[in-house]
Amino acid sequence: MKWYGKFYLYILLFLLYLPLFFLMLYSFNSGGNMVKFEGFTLSHYQSLMENKKLLQVIFNTVAIALISAAVSTVIGLFGALFIYSIRHQCFKLSILTLNNVLMVSSDVVIGASFLIMFTALGQITGFGLGMFSVLISHIAFSIPIVVIVILPKLYEMNASMLNAGRDLGATEFQLLNKIVIPHLMPGIIGGFFMALTYSLDDFTVSFFVTGNGFSVLSVEVYAMARRGISMEVNAISTLLFLVIMIGLGLYQYLRHRKKKALAQSRGAIL
């Protein structure tokens, strides 16, 4: 990469991360605002830990994100396998188009659609807005993301490995368990983290389908912002940022360690 390309990249990263570091810095501001830094304090973190309602909202957000990411990853995996197995190109294109509808549609349209659906179901079954409406909505818009992430890994797979497995007497379940899923594991992990990120980041859809006293962090922060931003929001954002960065660092470390071990085993064989 040329020097000006690197310079542009560094400037871009600086501009992207500057607001985050600004927000993190003022989470320690004793002044209680983001206008002037008056001194260092941990009182905002202490008040966050004492705010049971906000801690419950954080728990709700993380729980919804983890459950929806896990469920959508499983459904998206089998959805990608189904699309891959379709031989009729016109039918395959139609399924892919339907899969992409939730990705290209406006969040407002998706949220309003789910609101109408859950309201209608509530009138028939008594099923109201709350945790399950948020969870189902997050699973629904995460599935297409997982499918799109996993599907290219399927097309990279060498079909001769499957044929060799069948020739050796492997069942379809054994092929899936021993060949397909290990090959797709990077895509599966990537799809899970993409779904997790989309769920944590979502506001519009969650805003439409929350109810009955249940809330997630994005909706709660919006409600707090209308009353005036509290430094507790800065503290939450700082903690989430640190947790995500630690998770990414740990994932990269384990991935590097696995590659190093694989390279050493190959060297020992040679």
Short mmCIF file of C-alpha atoms in Angstrom, two decimals:
data_model
loop_
_atom_site.label_atom_id
_atom_site.label_comp_id
_atom_site.label_asym_id
_atom_site.label_seq_id
_atom_site.Cartn_x
_atom_site.Cartn_y
_atom_site.Cartn_z
CA MET A 1 0.00 0.00 0.00
CA LYS A 2 1.29 3.47 -0.91
CA TRP A 3 2.03 6.01 1.83
CA TYR A 4 -1.01 8.13 0.98
CA GLY A 5 -3.21 5.04 1.18
CA LYS A 6 -1.91 4.31 4.69
CA PHE A 7 -2.28 7.98 5.63
CA TYR A 8 -5.92 7.97 4.46
CA LEU A 9 -6.58 4.76 6.41
CA TYR A 10 -5.07 6.17 9.60
CA ILE A 11 -7.07 9.39 9.29
CA LEU A 12 -10.25 7.39 8.70
CA LEU A 13 -9.64 5.19 11.76
CA PHE A 14 -8.82 8.26 13.85
CA LEU A 15 -12.08 9.96 12.88
CA LEU A 16 -14.07 6.79 13.54
CA TYR A 17 -12.59 6.15 16.98
CA LEU A 18 -12.27 9.76 18.17
CA PRO A 19 -15.94 10.05 19.31
CA LEU A 20 -15.60 6.75 21.17
CA PHE A 21 -12.49 7.84 23.04
CA PHE A 22 -14.08 11.23 23.72
CA LEU A 23 -17.12 9.46 25.22
CA MET A 24 -14.91 7.12 27.25
CA LEU A 25 -12.81 10.00 28.59
CA TYR A 26 -15.84 11.90 29.86
CA SER A 27 -17.20 8.80 31.59
CA PHE A 28 -14.56 9.68 34.24
CA ASN A 29 -15.46 13.39 34.39
CA SER A 30 -16.37 14.57 37.87
CA GLY A 31 -18.20 17.52 36.32
CA GLY A 32 -21.09 15.30 35.21
CA ASN A 33 -21.18 16.72 31.68
CA MET A 34 -19.36 16.54 28.35
CA VAL A 35 -18.54 20.24 28.16
CA LYS A 36 -15.53 20.57 30.44
CA PHE A 37 -13.36 17.89 32.06
CA GLU A 38 -13.06 18.95 35.70
CA GLY A 39 -11.42 15.92 37.28
CA PHE A 40 -11.15 12.15 37.45
CA THR A 41 -13.86 10.11 39.19
CA LEU A 42 -15.40 6.64 39.20
CA SER A 43 -18.71 7.84 40.63
CA HIS A 44 -20.55 7.33 37.33
CA TYR A 45 -19.53 3.68 37.30
CA GLN A 46 -20.58 3.35 40.93
CA SER A 47 -24.00 4.87 40.22
CA LEU A 48 -24.32 2.53 37.22
CA MET A 49 -23.70 -0.50 39.44
CA GLU A 50 -26.31 0.79 41.88
CA ASN A 51 -28.92 1.39 39.16
CA LYS A 52 -30.84 -1.90 39.23
CA LYS A 53 -33.15 -0.90 36.40
CA LEU A 54 -30.27 -0.11 34.05
CA LEU A 55 -28.45 -3.32 35.02
CA GLN A 56 -31.62 -5.27 34.22
CA VAL A 57 -31.81 -3.56 30.82
CA ILE A 58 -28.17 -4.49 30.13
CA PHE A 59 -28.91 -8.09 31.11
CA ASN A 60 -31.97 -8.08 28.81
CA THR A 61 -29.88 -6.74 25.92
CA VAL A 62 -27.09 -9.28 26.31
CA ALA A 63 -29.53 -12.17 26.79
CA ILE A 64 -31.56 -11.23 23.70
CA ALA A 65 -28.38 -10.80 21.65
CA LEU A 66 -26.85 -14.16 22.68
CA ILE A 67 -30.06 -16.18 22.30
CA SER A 68 -31.06 -14.59 18.99
CA ALA A 69 -27.53 -14.97 17.61
CA ALA A 70 -27.38 -18.66 18.62
CA VAL A 71 -30.83 -19.51 17.24
CA SER A 72 -30.37 -17.52 14.03
CA THR A 73 -26.95 -19.15 13.48
CA VAL A 74 -28.47 -22.64 13.66
CA ILE A 75 -31.40 -21.71 11.41
CA GLY A 76 -29.13 -19.76 9.04
CA LEU A 77 -26.74 -22.72 8.77
CA PHE A 78 -29.48 -25.10 7.67
CA GLY A 79 -30.96 -22.39 5.47
CA ALA A 80 -27.62 -21.99 3.69
CA LEU A 81 -27.36 -25.79 3.30
CA PHE A 82 -30.85 -25.87 1.82
CA ILE A 83 -30.08 -23.09 -0.65
CA TYR A 84 -26.81 -24.78 -1.61
CA SER A 85 -28.59 -28.08 -2.28
CA ILE A 86 -31.17 -26.54 -4.65
CA ARG A 87 -30.39 -27.51 -8.24
CA HIS A 88 -33.04 -25.44 -10.01
CA GLN A 89 -31.38 -22.05 -10.51
CA CYS A 90 -34.62 -20.08 -10.84
CA PHE A 91 -35.95 -21.49 -7.56
CA LYS A 92 -32.59 -20.89 -5.87
CA LEU A 93 -32.57 -17.26 -7.02
CA SER A 94 -36.11 -16.80 -5.70
CA ILE A 95 -35.15 -18.15 -2.26
CA LEU A 96 -32.04 -15.95 -2.15
CA THR A 97 -34.17 -12.93 -3.06
CA LEU A 98 -36.60 -13.70 -0.24
CA ASN A 99 -33.66 -14.16 2.13
CA ASN A 100 -32.31 -10.73 1.23
CA VAL A 101 -35.60 -8.88 1.71
CA LEU A 102 -34.99 -8.24 5.41
CA MET A 103 -31.45 -7.03 4.66
CA VAL A 104 -32.40 -4.44 2.06
CA SER A 105 -35.66 -3.31 3.66
CA SER A 106 -35.79 -0.22 5.82
CA ASP A 107 -35.64 -0.83 9.57
CA VAL A 108 -38.74 1.31 9.98
CA VAL A 109 -40.66 -0.90 7.55
CA ILE A 110 -39.45 -4.07 9.29
CA GLY A 111 -40.26 -2.71 12.74
CA ALA A 112 -43.72 -1.52 11.69
CA SER A 113 -44.42 -4.89 10.04
CA PHE A 114 -43.49 -6.79 13.19
CA LEU A 115 -45.56 -4.39 15.29
CA ILE A 116 -48.64 -5.01 13.12
CA MET A 117 -48.06 -8.78 13.22
CA PHE A 118 -47.60 -8.97 16.99
CA THR A 119 -50.54 -6.64 17.61
CA ALA A 120 -52.76 -8.87 15.47
CA LEU A 121 -51.49 -11.98 17.24
CA GLY A 122 -52.08 -10.30 20.58
CA GLN A 123 -55.73 -9.69 19.73
CA ILE A 124 -56.19 -13.35 18.80
CA THR A 125 -53.99 -15.18 21.32
CA GLY A 126 -53.31 -12.59 24.01
CA PHE A 127 -49.63 -12.57 23.05
CA GLY A 128 -48.45 -9.05 23.83
CA LEU A 129 -45.34 -7.04 23.14
CA GLY A 130 -42.41 -7.85 25.37
CA MET A 131 -39.39 -10.11 25.59
CA PHE A 132 -40.59 -12.73 23.10
CA SER A 133 -41.63 -10.19 20.48
CA VAL A 134 -38.16 -8.61 20.67
CA LEU A 135 -36.45 -12.01 20.59
CA ILE A 136 -38.43 -13.28 17.59
CA SER A 137 -37.82 -10.02 15.72
CA HIS A 138 -34.07 -10.17 16.35
CA ILE A 139 -33.94 -13.80 15.22
CA ALA A 140 -35.87 -12.94 12.07
CA PHE A 141 -33.61 -10.12 10.88
CA SER A 142 -30.43 -11.98 11.90
CA ILE A 143 -31.11 -15.14 9.87
CA PRO A 144 -30.46 -13.57 6.43
CA ILE A 145 -27.14 -12.18 7.69
CA VAL A 146 -26.00 -15.63 8.83
CA VAL A 147 -27.07 -17.20 5.52
CA ILE A 148 -25.12 -14.63 3.51
CA VAL A 149 -21.99 -15.19 5.65
CA ILE A 150 -22.10 -19.01 5.51
CA LEU A 151 -23.18 -19.50 1.89
CA PRO A 152 -19.84 -18.43 0.28
CA LYS A 153 -17.99 -20.95 2.46
CA LEU A 154 -20.25 -23.67 1.09
CA TYR A 155 -19.38 -22.76 -2.48
CA GLU A 156 -15.68 -22.83 -1.57
CA MET A 157 -16.01 -26.40 -0.36
CA ASN A 158 -14.62 -29.12 -2.62
CA ALA A 159 -17.52 -31.41 -3.58
CA SER A 160 -15.10 -34.29 -4.14
CA MET A 161 -14.64 -34.54 -0.35
CA LEU A 162 -18.33 -35.30 0.04
CA ASN A 163 -18.25 -37.82 -2.80
CA ALA A 164 -15.20 -39.50 -1.25
CA GLY A 165 -17.01 -39.71 2.07
CA ARG A 166 -20.04 -41.32 0.43
CA ASP A 167 -17.80 -43.80 -1.38
CA LEU A 168 -16.31 -44.77 2.00
CA GLY A 169 -19.79 -45.45 3.38
CA ALA A 170 -20.40 -42.29 5.40
CA THR A 171 -24.00 -41.37 6.13
CA GLU A 172 -25.36 -37.89 5.38
CA PHE A 173 -25.22 -37.05 9.09
CA GLN A 174 -21.57 -38.12 9.26
CA LEU A 175 -20.78 -36.02 6.19
CA LEU A 176 -22.44 -33.04 7.86
CA ASN A 177 -20.75 -33.62 11.21
CA LYS A 178 -17.26 -34.60 10.06
CA ILE A 179 -16.77 -32.64 6.80
CA VAL A 180 -19.30 -29.89 6.17
CA ILE A 181 -19.57 -28.25 9.61
CA PRO A 182 -15.77 -28.24 10.30
CA HIS A 183 -15.24 -26.63 6.89
CA LEU A 184 -17.96 -24.06 7.58
CA MET A 185 -16.85 -23.30 11.15
CA PRO A 186 -15.17 -19.95 10.29
CA GLY A 187 -18.36 -18.86 8.51
CA ILE A 188 -20.52 -20.13 11.37
CA ILE A 189 -18.47 -18.20 13.94
CA GLY A 190 -18.49 -15.12 11.70
CA GLY A 191 -22.26 -15.39 11.22
CA PHE A 192 -22.79 -15.72 14.97
CA PHE A 193 -20.77 -12.60 15.74
CA MET A 194 -22.44 -10.66 12.93
CA ALA A 195 -25.88 -11.61 14.30
CA LEU A 196 -24.71 -10.73 17.81
CA THR A 197 -23.49 -7.32 16.62
CA TYR A 198 -26.68 -6.56 14.71
CA SER A 199 -28.80 -7.49 17.74
CA LEU A 200 -26.78 -5.36 20.15
CA ASP A 201 -26.78 -2.46 17.68
CA ASP A 202 -30.47 -2.55 16.74
CA PHE A 203 -32.69 0.30 17.81
CA THR A 204 -35.48 0.85 15.29
CA VAL A 205 -36.98 -2.65 15.26
CA SER A 206 -36.62 -2.97 19.04
CA PHE A 207 -38.30 0.40 19.52
CA PHE A 208 -41.41 -0.86 17.70
CA VAL A 209 -41.73 -4.25 19.42
CA THR A 210 -40.76 -3.57 23.06
CA GLY A 211 -43.53 -3.37 25.62
CA ASN A 212 -44.91 -4.61 28.94
CA GLY A 213 -42.03 -3.11 30.91
CA PHE A 214 -39.36 -4.91 28.86
CA SER A 215 -36.62 -2.81 27.28
CA VAL A 216 -33.21 -3.16 25.66
CA LEU A 217 -30.24 -0.84 25.98
CA SER A 218 -30.65 1.07 22.70
CA VAL A 219 -34.27 1.94 23.51
CA GLU A 220 -33.40 2.80 27.11
CA VAL A 221 -30.53 5.08 26.05
CA TYR A 222 -32.90 6.84 23.64
CA ALA A 223 -35.39 7.39 26.47
CA MET A 224 -32.59 8.67 28.73
CA ALA A 225 -31.33 11.00 25.99
CA ARG A 226 -34.73 12.68 25.78
CA ARG A 227 -34.47 13.48 29.49
CA GLY A 228 -30.83 14.57 29.16
CA ILE A 229 -27.75 12.42 28.72
CA SER A 230 -26.43 10.93 31.96
CA MET A 231 -22.79 10.00 32.39
CA GLU A 232 -24.04 6.50 33.16
CA VAL A 233 -24.55 6.13 29.41
CA ASN A 234 -20.87 6.94 28.92
CA ALA A 235 -19.96 4.36 31.55
CA ILE A 236 -22.12 1.69 29.87
CA SER A 237 -20.62 2.47 26.46
CA THR A 238 -17.08 2.31 27.86
CA LEU A 239 -17.67 -1.06 29.52
CA LEU A 240 -19.30 -2.53 26.41
CA PHE A 241 -16.46 -1.27 24.23
CA LEU A 242 -13.85 -2.80 26.52
CA VAL A 243 -15.69 -6.14 26.71
CA ILE A 244 -15.98 -6.30 22.92
CA MET A 245 -12.32 -5.40 22.42
CA ILE A 246 -11.24 -8.03 24.97
CA GLY A 247 -13.43 -10.61 23.24
CA LEU A 248 -11.99 -9.76 19.83
CA GLY A 249 -8.45 -9.84 21.19
CA LEU A 250 -9.06 -13.25 22.80
CA TYR A 251 -10.56 -14.59 19.56
CA GLN A 252 -7.58 -13.36 17.53
CA TYR A 253 -5.16 -14.84 20.07
CA LEU A 254 -6.85 -18.25 19.97
CA ARG A 255 -6.99 -18.13 16.18
CA HIS A 256 -3.28 -17.25 15.95
CA ARG A 257 -2.44 -20.00 18.44
CA LYS A 258 -4.43 -22.54 16.42
CA LYS A 259 -2.71 -21.52 13.18
CA LYS A 260 0.69 -21.74 14.86
CA ALA A 261 -0.07 -25.22 16.22
CA LEU A 262 -1.30 -26.34 12.79
CA ALA A 263 1.85 -25.02 11.13
CA GLN A 264 4.03 -26.82 13.68
CA SER A 265 2.16 -30.09 13.16
CA ARG A 266 2.57 -29.80 9.39
CA GLY A 267 6.28 -29.06 9.84
CA ALA A 268 6.66 -32.11 12.05
CA ILE A 269 4.96 -34.31 9.43
CA LEU A 270 7.23 -32.98 6.66
#
